[in-house]
Structure formats: C-alpha cells, structure tokens
Coordinates of C-alpha atoms in Angstrom, one line a residue:
Chain A
M15 CA 7.4 3.6 -9.4
I16 CA 5.1 4.2 -12.6
P17 CA 2.9 0.8 -13.1
L18 CA 2.5 1.3 -9.5
F19 CA 1.3 5.0 -9.6
L20 CA -1.0 3.7 -12.8
G21 CA -2.1 1.4 -10.1
I22 CA -3.2 3.7 -7.7
T23 CA -5.2 5.8 -10.3
L24 CA -7.2 3.0 -11.7
I25 CA -8.4 1.6 -8.0
T26 CA -9.2 5.0 -7.1
F27 CA -11.1 5.5 -10.2
V28 CA -12.9 2.4 -9.8
V29 CA -13.6 2.6 -6.4
I30 CA -15.2 6.1 -6.8
H31 CA -16.9 5.2 -9.5
I32 CA -18.5 1.8 -8.1
A33 CA -21.2 3.9 -6.0
P34 CA -24.5 4.4 -7.4
G35 CA -25.7 7.7 -8.3
E36 CA -23.9 10.9 -10.1
P37 CA -22.5 14.2 -8.4
V38 CA -24.9 16.0 -10.7
E39 CA -28.0 14.3 -8.8
M40 CA -26.6 16.1 -5.4
Q41 CA -26.7 19.5 -6.8
I42 CA -29.9 19.0 -8.5
A43 CA -31.4 17.2 -5.1
M44 CA -30.8 20.5 -3.6
N45 CA -32.7 22.6 -6.4
P46 CA -35.9 21.1 -7.5
K47 CA -35.9 23.7 -10.5
V48 CA -33.3 22.2 -12.7
T49 CA -34.7 20.7 -15.6
A50 CA -33.5 17.6 -17.8
E51 CA -31.9 20.1 -20.3
A52 CA -29.8 21.9 -17.2
R53 CA -29.0 18.5 -16.0
E54 CA -27.7 17.0 -19.3
R55 CA -25.7 20.7 -19.9
L56 CA -24.3 19.8 -16.5
R57 CA -23.1 16.5 -16.9
K58 CA -21.6 17.4 -20.5
F59 CA -20.1 20.1 -18.5
Y60 CA -18.6 17.6 -16.0
G61 CA -17.3 15.3 -19.1
L62 CA -19.9 12.4 -17.5
D63 CA -21.7 11.9 -20.6
K64 CA -18.4 9.8 -21.9
P65 CA -18.0 6.1 -21.4
L66 CA -16.4 5.3 -17.8
Y67 CA -13.1 4.4 -19.8
V68 CA -12.8 7.5 -21.7
Q69 CA -13.4 9.6 -18.4
Y70 CA -10.5 7.0 -16.7
A71 CA -8.6 8.1 -19.9
V72 CA -8.8 11.5 -19.3
W73 CA -8.6 12.1 -15.8
V74 CA -4.9 10.3 -16.0
K75 CA -3.9 12.2 -19.0
K76 CA -4.4 15.3 -17.1
L77 CA -3.1 14.1 -13.6
A78 CA 0.1 13.8 -15.6
M79 CA 0.3 17.3 -15.9
L80 CA -0.7 17.8 -12.5
D81 CA -4.4 19.2 -13.4
F82 CA -6.3 17.3 -10.8
G83 CA -9.6 18.9 -12.3
R84 CA -11.7 21.5 -10.8
S85 CA -13.6 20.8 -7.5
F86 CA -17.7 20.7 -7.5
A87 CA -17.7 22.9 -4.5
P88 CA -19.0 26.6 -5.3
G89 CA -16.7 28.7 -6.8
N90 CA -14.9 25.5 -8.7
R91 CA -11.6 26.0 -7.4
P92 CA -9.1 23.5 -9.2
V93 CA -8.4 20.8 -6.9
V94 CA -4.8 21.3 -6.6
D95 CA -5.1 24.6 -5.4
R96 CA -7.8 23.6 -2.5
I97 CA -5.3 20.5 -1.9
K98 CA -2.1 22.9 -1.8
E99 CA -3.2 25.1 1.0
R100 CA -4.3 22.0 2.8
I101 CA -1.4 20.1 2.6
P102 CA 1.5 22.2 4.7
V103 CA -1.1 22.1 8.1
T104 CA -1.3 18.4 7.9
L105 CA 2.0 17.5 6.9
S106 CA 3.7 19.5 9.5
L107 CA 2.0 18.3 11.9
N108 CA 2.2 14.6 11.3
I109 CA 6.1 15.4 10.8
I110 CA 6.0 16.9 14.5
A111 CA 4.2 14.1 16.0
L112 CA 6.4 11.5 13.9
I113 CA 9.5 13.0 15.3
I114 CA 7.9 12.8 18.9
E115 CA 6.9 9.0 18.4
F116 CA 10.3 8.1 17.3
G117 CA 12.0 10.0 20.1
V118 CA 9.6 8.3 22.8
A119 CA 9.0 4.8 21.3
I120 CA 12.9 3.8 20.5
P121 CA 14.5 4.6 23.5
I122 CA 11.3 2.9 25.6
G123 CA 11.6 -0.3 23.3
I124 CA 15.5 -0.3 23.6
L125 CA 15.3 0.0 27.6
A126 CA 12.5 -2.9 27.8
A127 CA 14.7 -5.1 25.4
I128 CA 17.4 -4.3 27.4
R129 CA 15.6 -5.0 30.9
R130 CA 14.2 -7.8 29.4
D131 CA 11.4 -9.4 32.1
T132 CA 12.1 -6.4 34.8
L133 CA 9.1 -4.7 36.5
F134 CA 10.3 -1.8 33.7
D135 CA 9.7 -4.4 30.3
K136 CA 6.4 -5.8 31.9
G137 CA 5.3 -2.0 32.8
M138 CA 5.8 -1.4 29.2
T139 CA 4.2 -4.2 27.7
V140 CA 1.0 -3.5 30.0
F141 CA 1.2 0.3 28.4
V142 CA 1.7 -0.7 25.0
F143 CA -1.1 -2.8 25.1
I144 CA -3.5 -0.1 26.9
G145 CA -2.0 2.0 23.9
F146 CA -2.7 -0.5 20.9
A147 CA -6.2 -0.5 22.3
V148 CA -7.4 2.8 23.1
P149 CA -9.2 4.4 20.4
T150 CA -7.5 7.6 19.1
F151 CA -10.8 9.8 18.8
W152 CA -11.4 8.8 22.7
L153 CA -8.4 9.9 24.0
A154 CA -8.8 13.0 22.1
L155 CA -12.2 13.4 23.5
L156 CA -10.9 12.7 27.1
L157 CA -7.8 15.1 26.6
M158 CA -10.3 17.6 25.6
Y159 CA -12.6 17.3 28.7
L160 CA -9.1 17.3 31.0
F161 CA -7.3 20.0 29.6
G162 CA -10.0 22.4 27.8
V163 CA -13.1 22.0 29.7
K164 CA -12.1 21.0 33.2
L165 CA -8.7 22.5 33.4
G166 CA -9.1 25.1 31.0
W167 CA -5.2 25.2 30.2
L168 CA -5.4 24.4 26.4
P169 CA -7.5 25.8 23.4
I170 CA -9.8 22.9 21.9
S171 CA -10.2 23.6 18.9
G172 CA -8.6 25.5 15.7
L173 CA -4.7 26.4 15.3
H174 CA -5.3 30.3 16.5
S175 CA -6.9 32.1 19.0
M176 CA -9.3 35.2 17.8
G177 CA -7.8 38.1 16.6
S178 CA -3.9 36.3 16.6
E179 CA -3.4 38.5 13.5
G180 CA -3.0 41.3 15.6
F181 CA -0.4 39.4 17.8
T182 CA 2.9 40.2 18.0
R183 CA 5.4 37.1 16.6
I184 CA 6.9 35.4 19.6
H185 CA 2.9 35.6 20.9
W186 CA 1.4 34.5 17.6
F187 CA 4.3 31.3 17.6
L188 CA 3.3 30.5 21.4
D189 CA -0.2 30.6 20.5
L190 CA 0.1 28.4 17.6
L191 CA 2.5 26.0 19.9
K192 CA -0.6 25.8 22.6
H193 CA -3.0 24.9 20.0
L194 CA -0.9 22.1 18.9
I195 CA -0.1 20.6 21.7
L196 CA -3.5 18.3 21.8
P197 CA -3.8 17.1 18.3
V198 CA 0.3 16.2 18.2
S199 CA 0.2 14.4 21.1
V200 CA -3.2 12.2 20.4
A201 CA -1.5 11.7 16.6
A202 CA 1.7 10.8 18.1
F203 CA 0.1 8.2 20.2
G204 CA -1.8 6.3 17.7
S205 CA 1.6 4.4 17.1
L206 CA 3.7 5.0 19.5
A207 CA 2.5 1.8 21.2
G208 CA 3.2 -0.4 18.2
L209 CA 6.4 1.2 17.5
S210 CA 7.9 0.8 21.1
R211 CA 6.9 -3.0 20.8
Y212 CA 8.4 -3.4 17.2
M213 CA 11.7 -1.5 18.8
R214 CA 11.9 -4.0 21.7
S215 CA 11.7 -6.9 19.6
T216 CA 14.0 -6.2 16.6
M217 CA 16.6 -4.9 19.6
L218 CA 15.7 -8.7 21.2
D219 CA 16.7 -10.1 17.9
V220 CA 19.8 -8.2 17.5
I221 CA 21.0 -9.5 21.0
R222 CA 20.7 -13.0 20.4
Q223 CA 22.9 -12.4 17.2
D224 CA 26.2 -14.0 17.6
Y225 CA 28.1 -11.0 16.6
I226 CA 27.0 -9.5 20.0
T227 CA 28.3 -12.7 22.0
T228 CA 31.8 -12.2 20.4
A229 CA 31.5 -8.4 21.4
R230 CA 31.2 -9.3 24.8
A231 CA 33.4 -12.1 24.7
K232 CA 36.1 -10.1 23.7
G233 CA 35.4 -8.1 27.1
L234 CA 33.7 -4.9 26.0
P235 CA 32.1 -3.2 28.2
E236 CA 28.1 -3.5 27.9
R237 CA 27.6 0.0 27.3
A238 CA 29.7 0.0 24.0
V239 CA 28.0 -3.7 23.2
I240 CA 24.6 -2.1 24.0
F241 CA 25.4 1.2 22.2
R242 CA 27.8 0.6 19.4
H243 CA 27.2 -2.8 18.4
A244 CA 23.4 -3.7 18.9
L245 CA 21.8 -0.7 18.9
R246 CA 22.9 0.8 15.4
N247 CA 21.8 -3.0 13.7
A248 CA 18.4 -2.6 15.6
L249 CA 17.7 0.5 14.2
L250 CA 17.9 -0.3 10.7
P251 CA 14.3 -1.9 10.4
V252 CA 13.2 0.9 11.7
I253 CA 13.7 3.1 9.2
T254 CA 11.6 0.8 7.0
L255 CA 8.6 1.7 9.3
L256 CA 9.0 5.4 9.0
G257 CA 8.0 4.9 5.3
L258 CA 5.2 2.4 6.2
S259 CA 3.9 4.5 8.9
V260 CA 2.8 7.0 6.4
P261 CA -0.4 6.0 4.9
G262 CA -1.7 5.3 8.8
L263 CA -0.8 9.1 9.5
I264 CA -2.3 10.5 6.9
G265 CA -5.9 8.5 7.8
G266 CA -5.8 9.4 11.3
S267 CA -5.7 12.9 10.4
V268 CA -9.4 12.8 9.4
I269 CA -10.0 11.8 12.9
F270 CA -8.3 14.5 14.8
E271 CA -8.4 17.2 12.3
T272 CA -12.6 16.9 12.5
I273 CA -12.2 16.8 16.4
F274 CA -9.9 19.6 17.0
A275 CA -11.3 21.5 14.1
I276 CA -7.5 21.8 12.2
P277 CA -7.8 23.2 8.7
G278 CA -5.9 20.3 7.0
M279 CA -6.2 17.7 4.4
G280 CA -8.1 15.3 6.5
Q281 CA -10.6 17.8 7.0
L282 CA -10.9 18.8 3.7
F283 CA -11.6 15.0 2.9
Y284 CA -14.1 14.8 5.0
G285 CA -16.2 17.8 3.7
G286 CA -15.3 16.5 -0.1
V287 CA -16.6 12.8 1.1
M288 CA -19.7 14.5 2.7
A289 CA -20.5 17.1 -0.3
R290 CA -19.4 14.2 -3.0
D291 CA -17.0 15.9 -4.7
Y292 CA -15.5 13.5 -6.9
P293 CA -12.5 15.3 -8.5
L294 CA -11.3 16.8 -4.4
V295 CA -12.0 13.1 -3.3
M296 CA -10.2 11.4 -6.2
G297 CA -7.3 14.2 -6.1
I298 CA -6.7 13.7 -1.9
L299 CA -7.0 9.9 -2.7
V300 CA -4.2 9.8 -5.1
I301 CA -1.9 12.4 -3.5
G302 CA -2.2 10.5 -0.2
A303 CA -1.4 7.4 -2.1
G304 CA 1.3 9.4 -3.7
L305 CA 3.1 10.5 -0.5
T306 CA 3.0 6.9 1.0
L307 CA 5.1 5.9 -2.2
A308 CA 7.6 8.9 -1.7
G309 CA 7.6 8.1 2.1
N310 CA 8.7 4.5 0.8
L311 CA 11.3 5.8 -1.2
L312 CA 12.7 7.9 1.3
A313 CA 12.8 4.9 3.5
D314 CA 14.6 2.8 0.8
V315 CA 17.5 5.6 0.1
G316 CA 17.5 6.1 4.0
Y317 CA 18.3 2.7 4.6
A318 CA 20.9 2.1 1.9
M319 CA 22.6 5.2 3.0
A320 CA 22.5 3.4 7.0
D321 CA 23.4 -0.2 5.9
P322 CA 26.5 -0.7 3.4
R323 CA 25.6 -4.3 2.6
I324 CA 22.9 -2.5 0.7
R325 CA 25.1 -0.1 -0.6
H326 CA 27.7 -1.9 -1.8
G327 CA 24.9 -4.4 -3.3
K328 CA 25.7 -7.3 -1.0
G329 CA 22.5 -7.3 0.6
Chain B
M1 CA -9.4 -37.3 12.1
T2 CA -6.8 -36.8 14.9
T3 CA -3.4 -38.4 14.9
V4 CA -1.3 -38.7 17.6
K5 CA 0.9 -36.0 16.5
E6 CA -1.7 -33.2 15.8
S7 CA -3.3 -34.3 19.6
F8 CA 0.2 -33.6 20.7
F9 CA 0.4 -30.3 19.0
Y10 CA -2.7 -28.9 20.5
Q11 CA -1.9 -30.4 24.0
V12 CA 1.4 -28.3 23.7
F13 CA -0.2 -25.1 22.3
W14 CA -3.3 -25.3 25.1
T15 CA -0.2 -25.5 28.1
R16 CA 1.4 -22.9 26.4
F17 CA -1.6 -20.7 26.2
R18 CA -3.1 -21.6 29.8
T19 CA 0.2 -20.7 31.4
N20 CA -0.3 -16.8 29.8
R21 CA -2.0 -14.8 32.3
F22 CA -2.9 -12.2 29.9
A23 CA -4.2 -14.6 27.2
I24 CA -6.4 -15.9 29.5
T25 CA -7.6 -12.7 30.9
G26 CA -8.6 -11.8 27.2
G27 CA -10.0 -14.7 26.5
V28 CA -12.5 -14.5 29.6
V29 CA -13.2 -11.0 28.4
V30 CA -14.3 -12.2 25.1
I31 CA -16.7 -15.2 26.5
L32 CA -18.1 -12.5 28.5
L33 CA -19.0 -10.4 25.6
F34 CA -20.3 -12.9 23.8
F35 CA -22.9 -13.9 26.5
L36 CA -23.8 -10.6 27.0
S37 CA -24.7 -9.2 23.4
L38 CA -26.4 -12.9 23.1
L39 CA -28.7 -12.1 26.5
A40 CA -28.8 -8.1 25.8
P41 CA -32.6 -8.2 25.1
Y42 CA -33.0 -10.0 28.4
I43 CA -30.8 -8.2 30.8
T44 CA -31.3 -4.6 30.5
P45 CA -34.2 -3.1 31.8
Y46 CA -35.0 -0.3 29.1
G47 CA -35.2 -1.0 25.3
P48 CA -32.4 0.7 23.4
D49 CA -34.7 3.6 21.6
D50 CA -37.1 3.9 25.2
L51 CA -37.0 7.9 25.0
D52 CA -37.7 9.5 28.5
L53 CA -37.5 13.2 27.4
F54 CA -38.0 13.8 31.5
H55 CA -34.8 12.3 32.3
V56 CA -32.1 14.0 29.5
L57 CA -28.5 13.8 30.2
M58 CA -28.8 12.6 33.5
P59 CA -25.7 11.3 35.6
P60 CA -25.3 8.0 36.7
S61 CA -27.8 7.1 39.7
S62 CA -29.1 3.7 40.7
A63 CA -31.8 3.6 38.1
H64 CA -29.3 4.4 35.1
W65 CA -26.2 3.0 36.3
F66 CA -24.4 4.7 33.0
G67 CA -26.6 7.6 32.8
T68 CA -29.0 8.7 29.7
D69 CA -27.7 10.3 26.7
D70 CA -29.5 13.5 25.1
L71 CA -33.0 11.9 24.2
G72 CA -33.0 10.1 27.9
R73 CA -32.1 6.6 26.5
D74 CA -30.3 4.6 29.1
V75 CA -26.6 4.7 28.0
L76 CA -25.8 1.1 29.8
T77 CA -28.7 -0.6 27.7
R78 CA -27.6 0.7 24.2
M79 CA -23.7 -0.1 25.4
I80 CA -24.7 -3.5 25.8
H81 CA -26.5 -3.6 22.3
G82 CA -23.9 -2.0 20.8
A83 CA -21.8 -4.9 22.1
T84 CA -23.4 -6.8 19.2
I85 CA -22.8 -4.6 16.6
S86 CA -19.1 -4.5 17.7
L87 CA -18.8 -8.2 17.8
K88 CA -20.7 -8.6 14.4
V89 CA -18.9 -6.0 12.9
G90 CA -15.6 -7.1 14.0
F91 CA -16.0 -11.3 13.3
V92 CA -17.6 -10.5 9.7
A93 CA -14.9 -8.1 8.5
A94 CA -12.2 -10.1 9.9
G95 CA -13.6 -13.0 8.5
I96 CA -13.9 -11.2 5.0
A97 CA -10.3 -10.1 5.5
V98 CA -8.9 -13.8 6.3
I99 CA -10.7 -15.6 3.7
I100 CA -9.5 -13.1 0.7
G101 CA -6.0 -12.6 2.3
T102 CA -5.5 -16.6 2.5
V103 CA -6.7 -17.1 -0.8
I104 CA -4.4 -14.9 -2.4
G105 CA -1.4 -15.8 -0.2
L106 CA -1.8 -19.4 -1.2
V107 CA -2.0 -18.8 -5.0
S108 CA 0.5 -16.3 -4.9
G109 CA 3.2 -18.6 -2.8
Y110 CA 2.2 -21.5 -4.5
Y111 CA 2.0 -20.4 -8.2
F112 CA 5.2 -17.9 -8.1
G113 CA 6.3 -16.9 -11.1
W114 CA 4.1 -14.0 -12.7
V115 CA 1.0 -14.9 -10.9
D116 CA 3.0 -13.9 -7.6
N117 CA 4.2 -10.8 -9.3
I118 CA 0.7 -9.5 -10.5
L119 CA -0.9 -10.4 -7.0
M120 CA 1.8 -8.9 -4.8
R121 CA 2.1 -5.5 -7.0
F122 CA -1.7 -5.6 -6.1
V123 CA -0.8 -5.9 -2.9
D124 CA 1.8 -2.8 -2.8
I125 CA -0.6 -0.5 -4.5
M126 CA -3.3 -1.2 -2.0
L127 CA -1.3 -0.7 0.8
C128 CA -0.3 2.7 -0.3
F129 CA -3.5 4.1 0.5
P130 CA -4.2 5.7 3.8
T131 CA -7.0 3.2 4.2
F132 CA -9.4 5.0 6.4
F133 CA -9.6 7.4 3.4
L134 CA -10.5 4.7 1.3
I135 CA -13.2 3.7 3.6
L136 CA -14.7 6.6 4.2
A137 CA -14.8 7.5 0.6
V138 CA -17.0 4.2 -0.3
I139 CA -19.0 3.9 2.6
A140 CA -20.0 8.0 2.4
F141 CA -20.8 7.5 -1.7
L142 CA -22.6 3.7 -0.9
G143 CA -24.5 4.7 1.5
Q144 CA -24.5 3.9 5.6
S145 CA -25.4 0.6 6.2
I146 CA -24.0 -1.9 8.4
W147 CA -23.1 -4.5 5.9
Y148 CA -21.3 -2.2 3.8
I149 CA -19.1 -1.0 6.6
M150 CA -18.1 -5.0 7.0
I151 CA -17.5 -5.9 3.6
I152 CA -15.1 -2.6 3.1
I153 CA -13.6 -2.6 6.2
G154 CA -12.7 -6.6 5.3
L155 CA -11.9 -5.7 1.6
T156 CA -9.4 -3.1 2.7
G157 CA -7.5 -5.1 5.7
W158 CA -6.2 -8.1 3.8
M159 CA -3.0 -7.2 2.5
G160 CA -1.4 -8.1 5.6
V161 CA -2.5 -11.6 6.1
A162 CA -1.8 -12.2 2.1
R163 CA 1.8 -11.5 2.6
L164 CA 1.9 -13.6 5.9
V165 CA 0.6 -16.5 4.2
R166 CA 2.3 -16.4 1.1
A167 CA 5.7 -16.2 3.1
E168 CA 4.5 -19.3 5.1
V169 CA 3.8 -21.4 1.7
L170 CA 6.8 -20.1 0.1
S171 CA 9.1 -22.4 2.5
I172 CA 6.3 -25.1 3.3
R173 CA 6.2 -25.5 -0.5
E174 CA 10.0 -26.7 -0.7
R175 CA 9.3 -29.2 2.1
D176 CA 10.3 -32.9 1.1
Y177 CA 6.6 -34.1 2.2
I178 CA 5.2 -31.8 -0.9
M179 CA 7.7 -33.2 -2.8
A180 CA 6.5 -36.9 -1.5
V181 CA 2.8 -35.7 -2.2
R182 CA 3.5 -34.1 -5.2
A183 CA 5.2 -37.8 -6.6
L184 CA 2.1 -39.6 -5.5
G185 CA 0.4 -38.0 -7.9
A186 CA -2.0 -35.3 -5.7
G187 CA -3.6 -32.4 -7.7
D188 CA -2.6 -28.7 -7.1
L189 CA -6.1 -28.1 -5.2
R190 CA -5.4 -30.9 -2.8
I191 CA -1.4 -30.0 -2.0
I192 CA -2.9 -26.6 -1.1
F193 CA -5.5 -27.3 0.6
R194 CA -4.9 -30.5 2.2
H195 CA -1.2 -30.4 2.9
I196 CA 0.1 -26.4 2.6
L197 CA -2.7 -24.9 4.3
P198 CA -3.1 -26.6 7.5
N199 CA 0.5 -25.9 8.1
A200 CA 0.1 -22.3 7.1
M201 CA -2.6 -21.6 9.8
S202 CA -0.7 -19.9 12.4
P203 CA -0.3 -16.6 10.9
V204 CA -4.0 -17.2 9.7
L205 CA -5.3 -17.4 13.3
V206 CA -3.1 -14.7 14.5
S207 CA -4.4 -12.2 12.1
A208 CA -7.8 -12.9 12.4
T209 CA -7.7 -12.3 15.9
L210 CA -6.0 -9.0 15.6
G211 CA -7.9 -8.1 12.7
V212 CA -11.5 -8.6 14.8
A213 CA -10.0 -5.6 17.1
G214 CA -8.9 -3.9 14.4
A215 CA -12.3 -4.0 12.8
I216 CA -14.0 -3.1 15.8
L217 CA -11.7 0.3 16.4
T218 CA -12.3 1.3 12.9
E219 CA -15.8 0.6 13.1
S220 CA -15.9 3.2 16.3
A221 CA -14.1 5.4 14.3
L222 CA -16.5 5.9 11.4
S223 CA -19.5 5.7 13.9
F224 CA -18.0 8.3 15.4
L225 CA -17.5 10.7 12.6
G226 CA -21.2 9.7 11.6
I227 CA -20.6 7.5 8.7
G228 CA -20.7 4.2 10.4
V229 CA -23.7 2.5 12.1
P230 CA -26.5 4.5 11.2
P231 CA -28.5 5.9 14.3
P232 CA -30.6 4.7 16.2
T233 CA -29.1 1.4 15.9
P234 CA -26.7 1.6 19.2
S235 CA -22.9 1.3 18.5
W236 CA -20.3 3.0 20.9
G237 CA -18.9 4.8 18.3
N238 CA -22.2 7.0 17.7
I239 CA -22.7 7.1 21.3
L240 CA -19.2 8.6 21.6
T241 CA -20.6 11.1 19.1
S242 CA -23.4 12.4 21.3
G243 CA -20.6 12.6 23.9
K244 CA -18.5 14.9 22.1
D245 CA -21.6 16.9 21.2
Y246 CA -22.4 17.0 25.3
I247 CA -18.8 16.8 26.7
E248 CA -18.8 20.1 28.9
F249 CA -22.1 18.6 30.6
A250 CA -21.9 15.1 30.3
W251 CA -18.5 13.0 30.8
W252 CA -20.5 9.8 31.1
L253 CA -21.6 9.6 27.4
T254 CA -17.7 9.9 26.9
L255 CA -16.1 8.0 29.3
Y256 CA -18.1 4.6 29.5
P257 CA -18.2 3.7 25.6
G258 CA -14.8 4.7 25.3
L259 CA -13.7 2.2 28.1
A260 CA -16.1 -0.6 26.7
I261 CA -14.1 0.0 23.2
T262 CA -10.8 -0.3 24.9
V263 CA -11.5 -3.2 27.3
T264 CA -12.8 -5.1 24.0
V265 CA -10.0 -4.4 21.6
L266 CA -7.4 -5.0 24.2
A267 CA -9.3 -8.6 24.9
Y268 CA -8.4 -9.4 21.4
Y269 CA -5.2 -8.4 21.3
L270 CA -4.5 -10.4 24.6
V271 CA -6.1 -13.5 22.7
G272 CA -4.3 -12.9 19.5
E273 CA -0.6 -12.4 21.0
G274 CA -1.3 -15.2 23.1
I275 CA -1.9 -17.6 20.0
R276 CA 1.1 -15.9 18.8
D277 CA 3.6 -17.2 21.5
A278 CA 1.9 -20.2 22.0
L279 CA 2.8 -21.0 18.4
D280 CA 5.6 -19.2 17.7
P281 CA 8.8 -21.6 17.9
R282 CA 11.3 -19.2 18.3
L283 CA 10.0 -18.7 21.5
N284 CA 11.0 -22.5 22.7
R285 CA 13.0 -22.4 25.6

C-alpha cells in the first residue's frame, strides 16, 4: 500500500513537472506590470526556486499530513478544502450510478448466459456492442436535446433549480432527483455494456464446470442449479470489477460534470487544468488514485468475505 | 518463411473469421473508412475550412447533405476530413501502447523475479490513476497538438497489453520447445523475439484492434472538451463542441459526428472481437 502510494505521488509529480512553463508565468501573462523582482518573490512564495527533488520531498512530507498546499486560484484557499466541498457530489453521483449499473447489468448478463444463442442473447450482444461504441458525451448531448430541449421534461444543468433554497424539504429533494436523472443515467450507461458482457462470460464459464453438471445430474431443478450453484460463483469475479471500475468512473466525471454543469471533482479538475493550478491538479490526481486504491482494497476484503476459499487461505 | 503448419493456422483463422458476420461487417466499414480518408480532398465538394457566412447553421439540404456549422462550413466535408484525424490518432496511439505493453510484458514474463516485480508494481500504479484525468492534465500543460494527443493516449494505455502478454509469456516459457531451443544454445533475445513473441501474438493483435477504438473515443472526448485536436483542423470531437453550443437550433451538428464516432468504434470492436473468437482455443467446438 505505502510503496504504491509513494509511486502514485512520484508519477503525479513527474508528470506535472515535465510540462514546460511555470504557474507563475500564467499570473504574469495576465498582468504585464509584474517586475522581475515581483516574479522572484512569487516563485519564492510558491517554493518554485528550489530544485525539483527538494520540491518533491517538501510536497510528499506535507501530503503525509494531509496538507495539499494552497490553490493558486484567487483567494489561495487550501486545496484540501476545495476538494472536500466537491468530493461528496462526485462520489454520491458515482455510487448511485454504480448501483443502477450493477442492478441492470447483472440480470442482463445472467439471462443472456442462461438463454445462450436465443434471440434475447443476440439482441443483448448487439446492444452491448453499441453500448461500447457510443461516446458518453454524445449520449449526454442527445438526451439533453430530447428530454431537455424538445420535450422539456428534465432540467439540463446544475443540481438545483433557481430559488430552490425556498422550497419545502420534499419539493427540494424531488427537484434534486429530477436534476440527477440525466447525469446518473449517462454515468451508469458508460460501463453498462462492458459489465453485462463480463457477467455473461463468467456465467458461461461457471455453467461449464463439473459441479454444475453434478448438480444437474443429481436431479436438482434448473432454478436451484442456476441460482444456488452457478450464480454465487459467477458473482465472485464481479466484486473485483467493482474495485477496478473506480478510476473509469472518476475519469468519466470530467465529461458529464462539464456537460451538465455539476459542481463536482471533475469540473474542479477541468477548471484547475485550464488555469494551471498545479497544487490543485496534483492534489486531485493523488486523491483520485488514492480512491482507486481504496476501491481495490474494499474489493479484496469483499472478495475474502464472499469466498471461503480465500478467507481460509486455501485459494 | 511459411511452413505447412503456419499456413494451416492462417487458414483455420480465416475460415473462422470469415463466417463471423459481425466481424466481416466491421472489417468492411474499416476498409471503407480508410478509402474515405485517403480520398478526402478529392471527393468533397467544399474545402474543410471554406467559410460561407451567408449560409450559417443551415439544416441538411441537397447542397449540404449534413448541413452547415456556425461558420457556414459544410459539415459532411469536415466529417470526412475528420475521419483522417481519427484514424491517425487511433493507429499511432494504439501502436505506441501495444509496443510499450508488449516489450514490458515480454521482459516481465521472461525474466520474472525482481524485474517482473518492479515492472508489475509500475503497472499497478499506472492503473490506479483515472487515465482521463492524467491525459487531460498533461495535454493542457504541454499545449494542444495532435502529436501530443497520440503520444499521451499511447503512454497511458499500455498496461492492459503488458499484463496480457506477460501472462502469455509465463505459460509459453515453460514449454518443451523453449527448453529445446535453449539447450541448442539460443540467446535470450533470440528466444524472446523468435520463439516466444510469435506465439504470444494473439492477445497483442486483439488489444491493438480494441486499442484503436479506445483511442478514437478518447480523442473525440478530449477534442469535445476543447483540449484535443486544435481548431480549425476538423475532428469529430470538435465538431460536437459546436454541436453542444447550438444544440437548441442545430441538431445536425450533434447527430452526424456522433454517429460517425459510434459506427467507427463499433467497426473496430467487431473486428477485434472477431479476431479474438477466431483465435480463442476455448471456443473450439
């Protein structure tokens, strides 16, 4: 864990510092009156006058104490605070999307596997391929056009309507829900295809196993064979996938958060990148990778809980 | 040098691939796109940058099949020229990813021990990053250029290939024929490139095809966000950016480029899956 995390910080630091140009230049470009002295003062203020390895050491030492430095943006607020206020939005949006995604993809995959080569299976295969190929941002635009512009049923930007502070609690919640429908469906659709396909192939693998033949041979009804014997084993690898899907979800949040104007981490990152806000960008990269690490760890624990072979060390 | 055994292998492969209707359809689309982008300057009636401020945001008509954009440029023309960009990015990025992934996978699988350990930890670390964030940051900081885009997409997309190749090498290196060549005195390099790599090619081929599709998608998303292919060079992604701005008045700016991306990516996926199915011994029935 710790070496992995150090590796993450090192790559983040190197990647960000490969690029030519310094953040100070951005501020100078906007203000032609800055003198050479003022420029040096700025560089000193941000610690940019020291050699790179010193800058890295200082940065990592601060990271260990959860100090991500101060944002370059006006106000110079601590990066941690800026990220903290954005994380809940992105995280809850992605968790809702993940639940919907798994809730839809798992039954689809299982059904396609049990009814292999039927019309349903073939139809699903076609749907899955199209799902792979459709760019999420295009899907977002189409849904926006259809439900937002043409039909006018759903709001297309932000999380709340104007004046939502004055709403009653139920009204406020319904308003939020309405705003969430489009972004959540787009986020969930992103990996729906891959997941249902994966579910189908693990289910097919399991059905071919000897213990399934045994279960059938001893005369169990098909229902019990599928749900009690096959399904449990087929679901195991999906737990791992849960952990692996974290970086994709976080990465995807840039796209739908900018399209739907949702104040989350993706939008913050995009803004930070555009303004060359180094501490902010590095902070989000580290936290994003850290979230993935946490996701993988959770998946490992979940796997151990679900699979007695691993729990008892016989895997 | 084609031995009898090799030609038999290709025959079996081709027979399986040919009978897969999805794969053949994908292949035909891929080839058509190639010709379309090669012939782009000759078959389009307008130039990709021809402004026509009297015909701005015109809906599809017989003069402009896919309508015009906010500067009066012909959308179909720009899309055909955009195909060239997409294919270029797709192939170069996937090529870079496949080469890096294959080399790292070969080295890691062949030399195992601490070399393998270090390389695989590196893969683990790279896999932790939300790739799209990484690409976004690097390109925005380096400056927009189609070359940076291809290189960065390639540099962040090799990990899957490395893992696949390594797994394949691990099983191949224990086979008897590798022992036999080693006993005959072949060096490491010869064993790796002459005897292991050709037998580990199937996952590489599949990842390369799927990688092209993935790179096309990533490029279009980047261009859509305004940090991809710099305008005025047309790309499917940056046509969609103006599609977003004018979504209330000009649906054609959004519909057609998106369809083009979907069809292209779908075609590469189908070919990739077709190759996988044709090579996968588990599907032997």
